[in-house]
PDB file of N, CA and C in Angstrom:
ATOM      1  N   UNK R1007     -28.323 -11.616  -6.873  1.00  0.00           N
ATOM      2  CA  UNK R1007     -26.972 -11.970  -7.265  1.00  0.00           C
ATOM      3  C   UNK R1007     -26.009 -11.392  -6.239  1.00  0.00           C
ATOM      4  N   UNK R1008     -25.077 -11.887  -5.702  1.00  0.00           N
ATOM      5  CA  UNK R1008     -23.983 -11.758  -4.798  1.00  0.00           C
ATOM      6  C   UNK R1008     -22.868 -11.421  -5.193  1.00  0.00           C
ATOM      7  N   UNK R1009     -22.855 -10.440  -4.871  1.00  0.00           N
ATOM      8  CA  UNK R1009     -21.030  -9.903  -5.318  1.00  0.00           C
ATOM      9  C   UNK R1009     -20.130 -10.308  -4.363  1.00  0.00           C
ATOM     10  N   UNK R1010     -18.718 -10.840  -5.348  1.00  0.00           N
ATOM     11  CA  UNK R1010     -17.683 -11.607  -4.300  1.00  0.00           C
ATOM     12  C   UNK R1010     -16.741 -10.651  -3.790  1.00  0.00           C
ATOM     13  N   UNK R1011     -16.191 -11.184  -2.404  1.00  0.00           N
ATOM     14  CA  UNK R1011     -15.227 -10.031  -2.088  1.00  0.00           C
ATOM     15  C   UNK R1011     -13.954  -9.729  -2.171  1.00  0.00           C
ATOM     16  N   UNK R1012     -13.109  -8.942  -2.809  1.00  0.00           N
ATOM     17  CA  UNK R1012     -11.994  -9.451  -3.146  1.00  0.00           C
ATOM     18  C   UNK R1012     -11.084  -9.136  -1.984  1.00  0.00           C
ATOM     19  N   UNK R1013      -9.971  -9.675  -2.036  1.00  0.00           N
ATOM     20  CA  UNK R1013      -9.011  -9.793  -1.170  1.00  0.00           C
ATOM     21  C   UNK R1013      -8.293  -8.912  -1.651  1.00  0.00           C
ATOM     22  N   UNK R1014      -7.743  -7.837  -0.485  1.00  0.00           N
ATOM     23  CA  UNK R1014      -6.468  -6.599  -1.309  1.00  0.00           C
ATOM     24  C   UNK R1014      -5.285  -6.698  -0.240  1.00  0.00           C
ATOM     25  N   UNK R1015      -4.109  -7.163  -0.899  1.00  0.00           N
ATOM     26  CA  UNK R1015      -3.278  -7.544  -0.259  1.00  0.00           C
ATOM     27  C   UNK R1015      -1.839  -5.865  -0.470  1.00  0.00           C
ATOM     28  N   UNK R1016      -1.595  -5.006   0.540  1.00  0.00           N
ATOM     29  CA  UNK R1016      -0.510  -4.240   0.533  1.00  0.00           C
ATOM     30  C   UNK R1016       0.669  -4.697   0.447  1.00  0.00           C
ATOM     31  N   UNK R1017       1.508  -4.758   0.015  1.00  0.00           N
ATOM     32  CA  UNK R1017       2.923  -5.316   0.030  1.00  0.00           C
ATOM     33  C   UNK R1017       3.794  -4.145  -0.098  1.00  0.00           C
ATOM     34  N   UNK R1018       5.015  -4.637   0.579  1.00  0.00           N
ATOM     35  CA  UNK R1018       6.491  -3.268   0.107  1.00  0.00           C
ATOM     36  C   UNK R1018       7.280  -3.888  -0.581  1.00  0.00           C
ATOM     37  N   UNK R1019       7.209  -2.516  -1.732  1.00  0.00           N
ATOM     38  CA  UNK R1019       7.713  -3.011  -3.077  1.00  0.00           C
ATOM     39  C   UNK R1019       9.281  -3.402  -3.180  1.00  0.00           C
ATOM     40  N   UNK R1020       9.570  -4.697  -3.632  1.00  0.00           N
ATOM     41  CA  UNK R1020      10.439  -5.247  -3.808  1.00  0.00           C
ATOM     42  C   UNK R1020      11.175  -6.530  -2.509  1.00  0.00           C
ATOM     43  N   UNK R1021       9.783  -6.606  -1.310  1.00  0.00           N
ATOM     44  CA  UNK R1021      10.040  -7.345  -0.701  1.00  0.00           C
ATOM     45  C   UNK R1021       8.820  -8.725  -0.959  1.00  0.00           C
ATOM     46  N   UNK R1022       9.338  -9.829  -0.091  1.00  0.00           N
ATOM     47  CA  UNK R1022       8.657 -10.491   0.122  1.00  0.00           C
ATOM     48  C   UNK R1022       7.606 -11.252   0.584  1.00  0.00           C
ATOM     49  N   UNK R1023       7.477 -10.411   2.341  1.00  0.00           N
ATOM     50  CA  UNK R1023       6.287 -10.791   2.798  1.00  0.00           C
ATOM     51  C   UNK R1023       5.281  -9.530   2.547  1.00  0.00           C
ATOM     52  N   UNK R1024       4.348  -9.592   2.995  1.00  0.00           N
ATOM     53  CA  UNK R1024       3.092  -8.164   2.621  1.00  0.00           C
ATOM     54  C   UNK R1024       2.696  -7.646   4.101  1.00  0.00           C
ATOM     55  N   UNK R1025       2.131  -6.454   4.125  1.00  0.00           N
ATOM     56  CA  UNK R1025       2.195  -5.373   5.079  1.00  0.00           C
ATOM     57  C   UNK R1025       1.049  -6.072   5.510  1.00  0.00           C
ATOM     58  N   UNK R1026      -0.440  -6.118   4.883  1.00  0.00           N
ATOM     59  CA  UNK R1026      -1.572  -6.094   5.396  1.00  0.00           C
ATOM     60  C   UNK R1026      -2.239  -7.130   4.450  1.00  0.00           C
ATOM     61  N   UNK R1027      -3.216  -7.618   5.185  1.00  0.00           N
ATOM     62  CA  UNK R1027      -4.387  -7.981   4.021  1.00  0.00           C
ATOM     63  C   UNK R1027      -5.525  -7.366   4.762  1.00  0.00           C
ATOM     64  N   UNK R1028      -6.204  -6.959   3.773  1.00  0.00           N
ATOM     65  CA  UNK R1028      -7.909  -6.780   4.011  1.00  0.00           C
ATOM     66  C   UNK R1028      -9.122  -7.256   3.305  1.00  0.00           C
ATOM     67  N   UNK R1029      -9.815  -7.583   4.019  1.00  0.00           N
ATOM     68  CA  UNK R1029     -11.362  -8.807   3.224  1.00  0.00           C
ATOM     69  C   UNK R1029     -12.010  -7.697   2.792  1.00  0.00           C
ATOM     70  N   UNK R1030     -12.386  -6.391   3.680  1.00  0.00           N
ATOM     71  CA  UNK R1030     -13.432  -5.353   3.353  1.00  0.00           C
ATOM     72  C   UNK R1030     -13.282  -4.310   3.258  1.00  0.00           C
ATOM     73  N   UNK R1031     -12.307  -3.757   2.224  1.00  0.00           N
ATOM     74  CA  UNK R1031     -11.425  -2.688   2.257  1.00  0.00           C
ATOM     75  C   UNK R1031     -12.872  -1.946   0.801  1.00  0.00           C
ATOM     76  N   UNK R1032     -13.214  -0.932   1.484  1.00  0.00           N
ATOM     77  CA  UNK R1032     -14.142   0.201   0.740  1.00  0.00           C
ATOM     78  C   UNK R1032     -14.016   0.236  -0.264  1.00  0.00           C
ATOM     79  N   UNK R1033     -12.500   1.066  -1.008  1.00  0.00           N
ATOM     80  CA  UNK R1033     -12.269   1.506  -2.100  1.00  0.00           C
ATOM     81  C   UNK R1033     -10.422   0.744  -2.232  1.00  0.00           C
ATOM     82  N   UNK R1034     -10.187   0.781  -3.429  1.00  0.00           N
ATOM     83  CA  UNK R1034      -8.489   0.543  -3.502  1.00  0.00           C
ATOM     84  C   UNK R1034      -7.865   2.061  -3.879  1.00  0.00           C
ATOM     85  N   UNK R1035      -6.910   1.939  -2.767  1.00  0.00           N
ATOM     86  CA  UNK R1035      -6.112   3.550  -3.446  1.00  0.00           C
ATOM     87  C   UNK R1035      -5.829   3.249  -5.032  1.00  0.00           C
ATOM     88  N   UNK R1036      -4.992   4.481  -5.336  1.00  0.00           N
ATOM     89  CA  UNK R1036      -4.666   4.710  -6.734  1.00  0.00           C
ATOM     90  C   UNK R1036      -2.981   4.938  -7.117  1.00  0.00           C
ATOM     91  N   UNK R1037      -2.396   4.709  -7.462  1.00  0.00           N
ATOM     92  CA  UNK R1037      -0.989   4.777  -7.528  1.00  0.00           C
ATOM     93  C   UNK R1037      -0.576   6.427  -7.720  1.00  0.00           C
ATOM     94  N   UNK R1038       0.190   6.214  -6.929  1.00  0.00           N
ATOM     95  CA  UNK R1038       0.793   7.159  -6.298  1.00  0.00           C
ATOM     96  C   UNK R1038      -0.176   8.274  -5.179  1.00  0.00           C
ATOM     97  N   UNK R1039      -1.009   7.651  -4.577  1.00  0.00           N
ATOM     98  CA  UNK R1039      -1.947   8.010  -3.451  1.00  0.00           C
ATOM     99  C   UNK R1039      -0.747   7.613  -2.208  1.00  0.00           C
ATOM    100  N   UNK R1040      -1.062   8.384  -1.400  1.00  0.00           N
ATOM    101  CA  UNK R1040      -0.849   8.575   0.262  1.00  0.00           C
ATOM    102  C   UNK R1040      -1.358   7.611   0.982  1.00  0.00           C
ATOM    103  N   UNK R1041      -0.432   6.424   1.270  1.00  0.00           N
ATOM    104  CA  UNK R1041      -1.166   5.894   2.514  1.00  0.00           C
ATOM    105  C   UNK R1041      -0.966   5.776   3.995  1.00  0.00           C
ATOM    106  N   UNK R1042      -1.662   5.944   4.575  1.00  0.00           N
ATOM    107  CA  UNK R1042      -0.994   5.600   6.175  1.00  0.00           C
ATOM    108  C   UNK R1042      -1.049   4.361   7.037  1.00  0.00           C
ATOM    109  N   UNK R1043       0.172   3.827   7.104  1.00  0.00           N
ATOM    110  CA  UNK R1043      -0.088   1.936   7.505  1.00  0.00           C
ATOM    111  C   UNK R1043       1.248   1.756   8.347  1.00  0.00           C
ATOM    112  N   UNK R1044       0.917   1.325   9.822  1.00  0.00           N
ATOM    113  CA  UNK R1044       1.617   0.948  10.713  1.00  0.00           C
ATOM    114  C   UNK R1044       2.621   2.176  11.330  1.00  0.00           C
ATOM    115  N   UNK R1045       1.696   3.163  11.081  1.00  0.00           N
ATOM    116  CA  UNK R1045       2.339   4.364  11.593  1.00  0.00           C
ATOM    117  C   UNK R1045       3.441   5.059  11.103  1.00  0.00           C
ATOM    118  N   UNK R1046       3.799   4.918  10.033  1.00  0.00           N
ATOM    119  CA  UNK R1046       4.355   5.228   8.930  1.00  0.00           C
ATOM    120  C   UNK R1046       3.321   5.918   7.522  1.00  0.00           C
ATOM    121  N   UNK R1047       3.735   6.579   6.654  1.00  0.00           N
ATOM    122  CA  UNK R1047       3.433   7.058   5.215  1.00  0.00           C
ATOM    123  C   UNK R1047       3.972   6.059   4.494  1.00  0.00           C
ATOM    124  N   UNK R1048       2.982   5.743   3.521  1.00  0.00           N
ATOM    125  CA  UNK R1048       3.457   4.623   2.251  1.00  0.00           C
ATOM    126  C   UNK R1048       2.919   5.706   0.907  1.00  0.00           C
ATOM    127  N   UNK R1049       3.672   5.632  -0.329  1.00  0.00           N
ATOM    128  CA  UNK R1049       3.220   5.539  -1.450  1.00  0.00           C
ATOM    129  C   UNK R1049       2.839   4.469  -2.695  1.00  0.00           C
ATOM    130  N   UNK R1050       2.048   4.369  -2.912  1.00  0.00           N
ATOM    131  CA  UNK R1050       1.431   3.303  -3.957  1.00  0.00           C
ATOM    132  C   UNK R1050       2.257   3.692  -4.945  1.00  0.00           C
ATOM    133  N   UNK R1051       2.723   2.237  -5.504  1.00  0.00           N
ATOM    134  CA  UNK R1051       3.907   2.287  -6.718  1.00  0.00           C
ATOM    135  C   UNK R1051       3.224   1.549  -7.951  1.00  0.00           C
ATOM    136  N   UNK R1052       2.527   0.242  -7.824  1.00  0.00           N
ATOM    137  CA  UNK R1052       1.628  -0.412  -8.718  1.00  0.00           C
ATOM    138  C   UNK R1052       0.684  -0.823  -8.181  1.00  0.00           C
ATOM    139  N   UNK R1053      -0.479  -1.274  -9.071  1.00  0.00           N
ATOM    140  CA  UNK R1053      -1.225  -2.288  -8.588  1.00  0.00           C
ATOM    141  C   UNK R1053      -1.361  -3.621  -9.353  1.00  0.00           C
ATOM    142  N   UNK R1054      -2.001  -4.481  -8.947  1.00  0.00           N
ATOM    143  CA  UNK R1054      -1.979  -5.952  -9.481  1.00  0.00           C
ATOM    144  C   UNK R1054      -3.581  -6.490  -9.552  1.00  0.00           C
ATOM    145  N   UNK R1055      -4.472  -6.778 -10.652  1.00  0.00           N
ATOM    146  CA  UNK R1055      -5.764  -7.361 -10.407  1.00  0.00           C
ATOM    147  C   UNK R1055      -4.964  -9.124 -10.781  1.00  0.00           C
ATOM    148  N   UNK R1056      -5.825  -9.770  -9.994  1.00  0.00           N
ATOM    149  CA  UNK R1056      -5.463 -11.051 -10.018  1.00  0.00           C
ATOM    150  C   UNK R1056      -7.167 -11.525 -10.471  1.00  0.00           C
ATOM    151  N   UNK R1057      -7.907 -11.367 -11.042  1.00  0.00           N
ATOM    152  CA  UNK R1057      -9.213 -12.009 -11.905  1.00  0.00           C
ATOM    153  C   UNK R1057      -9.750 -13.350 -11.142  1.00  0.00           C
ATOM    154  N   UNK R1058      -8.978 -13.971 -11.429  1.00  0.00           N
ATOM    155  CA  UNK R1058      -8.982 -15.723 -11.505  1.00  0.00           C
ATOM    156  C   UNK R1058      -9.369 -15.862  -9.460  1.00  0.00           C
ATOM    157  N   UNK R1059      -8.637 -15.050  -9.077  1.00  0.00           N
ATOM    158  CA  UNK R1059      -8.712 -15.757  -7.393  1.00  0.00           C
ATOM    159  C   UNK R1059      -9.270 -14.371  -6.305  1.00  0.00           C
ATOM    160  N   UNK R1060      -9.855 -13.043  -7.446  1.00  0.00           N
ATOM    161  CA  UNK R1060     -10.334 -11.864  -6.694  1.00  0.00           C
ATOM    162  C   UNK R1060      -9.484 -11.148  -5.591  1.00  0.00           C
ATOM    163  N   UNK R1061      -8.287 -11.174  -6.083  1.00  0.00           N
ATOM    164  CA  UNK R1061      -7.337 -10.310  -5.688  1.00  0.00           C
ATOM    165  C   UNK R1061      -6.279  -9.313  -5.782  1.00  0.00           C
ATOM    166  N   UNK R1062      -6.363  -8.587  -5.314  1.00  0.00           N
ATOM    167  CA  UNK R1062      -5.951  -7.267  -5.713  1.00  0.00           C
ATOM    168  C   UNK R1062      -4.241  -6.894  -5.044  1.00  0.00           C
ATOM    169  N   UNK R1063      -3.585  -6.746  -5.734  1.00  0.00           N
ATOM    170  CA  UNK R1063      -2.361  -6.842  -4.796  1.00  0.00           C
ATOM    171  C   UNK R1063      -1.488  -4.998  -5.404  1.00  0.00           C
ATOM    172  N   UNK R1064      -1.332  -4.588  -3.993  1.00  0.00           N
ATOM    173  CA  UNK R1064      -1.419  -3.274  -3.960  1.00  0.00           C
ATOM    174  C   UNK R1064       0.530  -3.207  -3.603  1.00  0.00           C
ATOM    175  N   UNK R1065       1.130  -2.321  -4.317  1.00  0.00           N
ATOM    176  CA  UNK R1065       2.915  -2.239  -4.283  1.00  0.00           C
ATOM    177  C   UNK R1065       3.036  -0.863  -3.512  1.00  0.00           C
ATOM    178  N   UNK R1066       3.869  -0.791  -2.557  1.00  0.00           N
ATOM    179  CA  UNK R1066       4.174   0.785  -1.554  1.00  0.00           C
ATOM    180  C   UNK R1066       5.463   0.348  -1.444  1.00  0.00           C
ATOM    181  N   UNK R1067       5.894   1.993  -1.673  1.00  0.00           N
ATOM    182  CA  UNK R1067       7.334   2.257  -0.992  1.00  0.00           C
ATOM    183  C   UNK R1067       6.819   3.635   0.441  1.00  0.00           C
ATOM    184  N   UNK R1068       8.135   2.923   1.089  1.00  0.00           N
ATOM    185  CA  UNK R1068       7.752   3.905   2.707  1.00  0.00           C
ATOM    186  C   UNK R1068       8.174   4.963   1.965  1.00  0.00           C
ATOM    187  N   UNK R1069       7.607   6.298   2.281  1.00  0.00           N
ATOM    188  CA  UNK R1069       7.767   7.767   1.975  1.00  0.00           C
ATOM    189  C   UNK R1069       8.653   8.009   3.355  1.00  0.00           C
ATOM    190  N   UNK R1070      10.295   8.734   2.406  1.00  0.00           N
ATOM    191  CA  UNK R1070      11.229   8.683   3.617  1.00  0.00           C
ATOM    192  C   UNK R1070      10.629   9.995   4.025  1.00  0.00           C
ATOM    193  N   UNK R1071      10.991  10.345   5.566  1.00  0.00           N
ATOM    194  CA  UNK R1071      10.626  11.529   6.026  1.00  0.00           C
ATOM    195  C   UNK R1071      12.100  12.292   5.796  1.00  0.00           C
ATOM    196  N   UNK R1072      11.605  13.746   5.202  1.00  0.00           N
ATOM    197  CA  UNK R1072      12.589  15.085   5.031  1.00  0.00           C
ATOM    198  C   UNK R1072      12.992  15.589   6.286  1.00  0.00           C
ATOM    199  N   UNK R1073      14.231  15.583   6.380  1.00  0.00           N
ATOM    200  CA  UNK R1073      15.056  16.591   7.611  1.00  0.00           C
ATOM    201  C   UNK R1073      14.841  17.879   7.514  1.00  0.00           C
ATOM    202  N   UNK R1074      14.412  18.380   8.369  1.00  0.00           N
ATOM    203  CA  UNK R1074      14.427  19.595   8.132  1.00  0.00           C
ATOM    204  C   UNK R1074      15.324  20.199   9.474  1.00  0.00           C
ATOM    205  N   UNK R1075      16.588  20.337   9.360  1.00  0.00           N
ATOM    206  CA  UNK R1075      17.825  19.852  10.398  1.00  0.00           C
ATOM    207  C   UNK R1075      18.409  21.858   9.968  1.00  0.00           C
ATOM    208  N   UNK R1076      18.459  21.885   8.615  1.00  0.00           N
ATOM    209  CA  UNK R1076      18.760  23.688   8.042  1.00  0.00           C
ATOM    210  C   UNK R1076      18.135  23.986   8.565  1.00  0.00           C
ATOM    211  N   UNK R1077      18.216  25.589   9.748  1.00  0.00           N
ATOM    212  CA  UNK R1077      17.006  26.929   9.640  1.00  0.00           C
ATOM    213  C   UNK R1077      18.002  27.458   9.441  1.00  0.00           C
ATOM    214  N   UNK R1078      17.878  28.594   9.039  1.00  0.00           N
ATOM    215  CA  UNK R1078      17.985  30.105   8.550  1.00  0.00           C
ATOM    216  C   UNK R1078      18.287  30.977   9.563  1.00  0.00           C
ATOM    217  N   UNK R1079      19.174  31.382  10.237  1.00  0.00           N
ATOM    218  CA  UNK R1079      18.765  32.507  11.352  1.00  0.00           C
ATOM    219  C   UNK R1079      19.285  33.819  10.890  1.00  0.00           C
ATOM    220  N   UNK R1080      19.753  34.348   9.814  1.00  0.00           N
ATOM    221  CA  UNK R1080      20.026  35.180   9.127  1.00  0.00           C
ATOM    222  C   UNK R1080      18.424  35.972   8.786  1.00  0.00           C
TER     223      UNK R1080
END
């Protein structure tokens, strides 16, 4: 018996087109997991099983980077 492969599609949440697709992606992160994609940090916001067409559709917001612009010289 043959297992089918699903399609996991990344998208940024609240836009329209999607970051990535992948045919042979190992494992699916988990919401609110760390990802690293296009040289940037993403966080997983939802996920989506789609049953019917074996696809998995994965929601990220870019993780803004912290200033760290304050030191202390006191």
């Amino acid at each position: 018996m043959s297992q089918e492969i699903a399609k996991v599609i990344l998208w940024e949440e609240k836009q329209k087109d999607y970051l990535k697709k992948f045919y042979d992606l190992q494992f699916t992160p988990r919401i609110g997991e760390e990802v690293y994609l296009n040289k940037e940090n993403w966080r997983v916001t939802r996920i989506e099983h789609d049953l019917e067409v074996s696809e998995v559709n994965i929601y990220m917001e870019l993780i803004k980077k912290q200033k760290s612009e304050k030191s202390s010289n006191s």
